[in-house]
Amino acid sequence: MEQKHRNLLRKNRVALARDLEPREVLNYIFQEGVFSERDIETVNSLTTRQTQAERILDILPRRGPRAFPVFCDALY
C-alpha cells in the first residue's frame, strides 16, 4: 500500500472504525483476494463491530498495492 493511502486510513481511522460495517466489507475484500481466510477468521473472532472494523484497518496496510482501491470499492 502506498504511503499516501496509509496516511488516509490513519487520518480517517476514527470515522471508519465507527461507521464501517465489517461483514459487508470483509466479503468483498476476501472475494477480491486482498484478505485471506485467516484474516477473515481473525476479524470474525472479535466480539464488537468496532473492534472488527479496527482490525480490518490494521490488516489492510500490509496487504499490498491493491488493498486500498479494493477497500474503497467495498465501501460503495
GROMACS .gro file of C-alpha atoms in nm, residues 1-43:
model
   43
    1MET     CA    1   0.000   0.000   0.000
    2GLU     CA    2   0.128   0.345  -0.086
    3GLN     CA    3   0.218   0.582   0.196
    4LYS     CA    4  -0.048   0.833   0.088
    5HIS     CA    5  -0.313   0.561   0.127
    6ARG     CA    6  -0.177   0.462   0.469
    7ASN     CA    7  -0.200   0.827   0.570
    8LEU     CA    8  -0.561   0.849   0.453
    9LEU     CA    9  -0.654   0.542   0.656
   10ARG     CA   10  -0.481   0.684   0.962
   11LYS     CA   11  -0.640   1.030   0.928
   12ASN     CA   12  -0.987   0.877   0.890
   13ARG     CA   13  -0.946   0.588   1.135
   14VAL     CA   14  -1.192   0.710   1.399
   15ALA     CA   15  -1.472   0.771   1.149
   16LEU     CA   16  -1.403   0.449   0.961
   17ALA     CA   17  -1.393   0.239   1.278
   18ARG     CA   18  -1.718   0.399   1.393
   19ASP     CA   19  -1.911   0.371   1.066
   20LEU     CA   20  -1.768   0.066   0.890
   21GLU     CA   21  -1.986  -0.245   0.858
   22PRO     CA   22  -1.725  -0.521   0.873
   23ARG     CA   23  -1.934  -0.803   0.727
   24GLU     CA   24  -2.013  -0.609   0.411
   25VAL     CA   25  -1.651  -0.506   0.358
   26LEU     CA   26  -1.497  -0.843   0.450
   27ASN     CA   27  -1.687  -1.041   0.190
   28TYR     CA   28  -1.577  -0.810  -0.089
   29ILE     CA   29  -1.211  -0.781   0.005
   30PHE     CA   30  -1.192  -1.158   0.050
   31GLN     CA   31  -1.359  -1.213  -0.288
   32GLU     CA   32  -1.101  -0.983  -0.447
   33GLY     CA   33  -0.812  -1.176  -0.292
   34VAL     CA   34  -0.691  -0.900  -0.061
   35PHE     CA   35  -0.772  -1.082   0.265
   36SER     CA   36  -0.701  -1.447   0.334
   37GLU     CA   37  -0.927  -1.692   0.512
   38ARG     CA   38  -0.709  -1.644   0.818
   39ASP     CA   39  -0.765  -1.267   0.805
   40ILE     CA   40  -1.140  -1.327   0.792
   41GLU     CA   41  -1.125  -1.567   1.086
   42THR     CA   42  -0.918  -1.318   1.286
   43VAL     CA   43  -1.166  -1.037   1.228
   0.00000   0.00000   0.00000
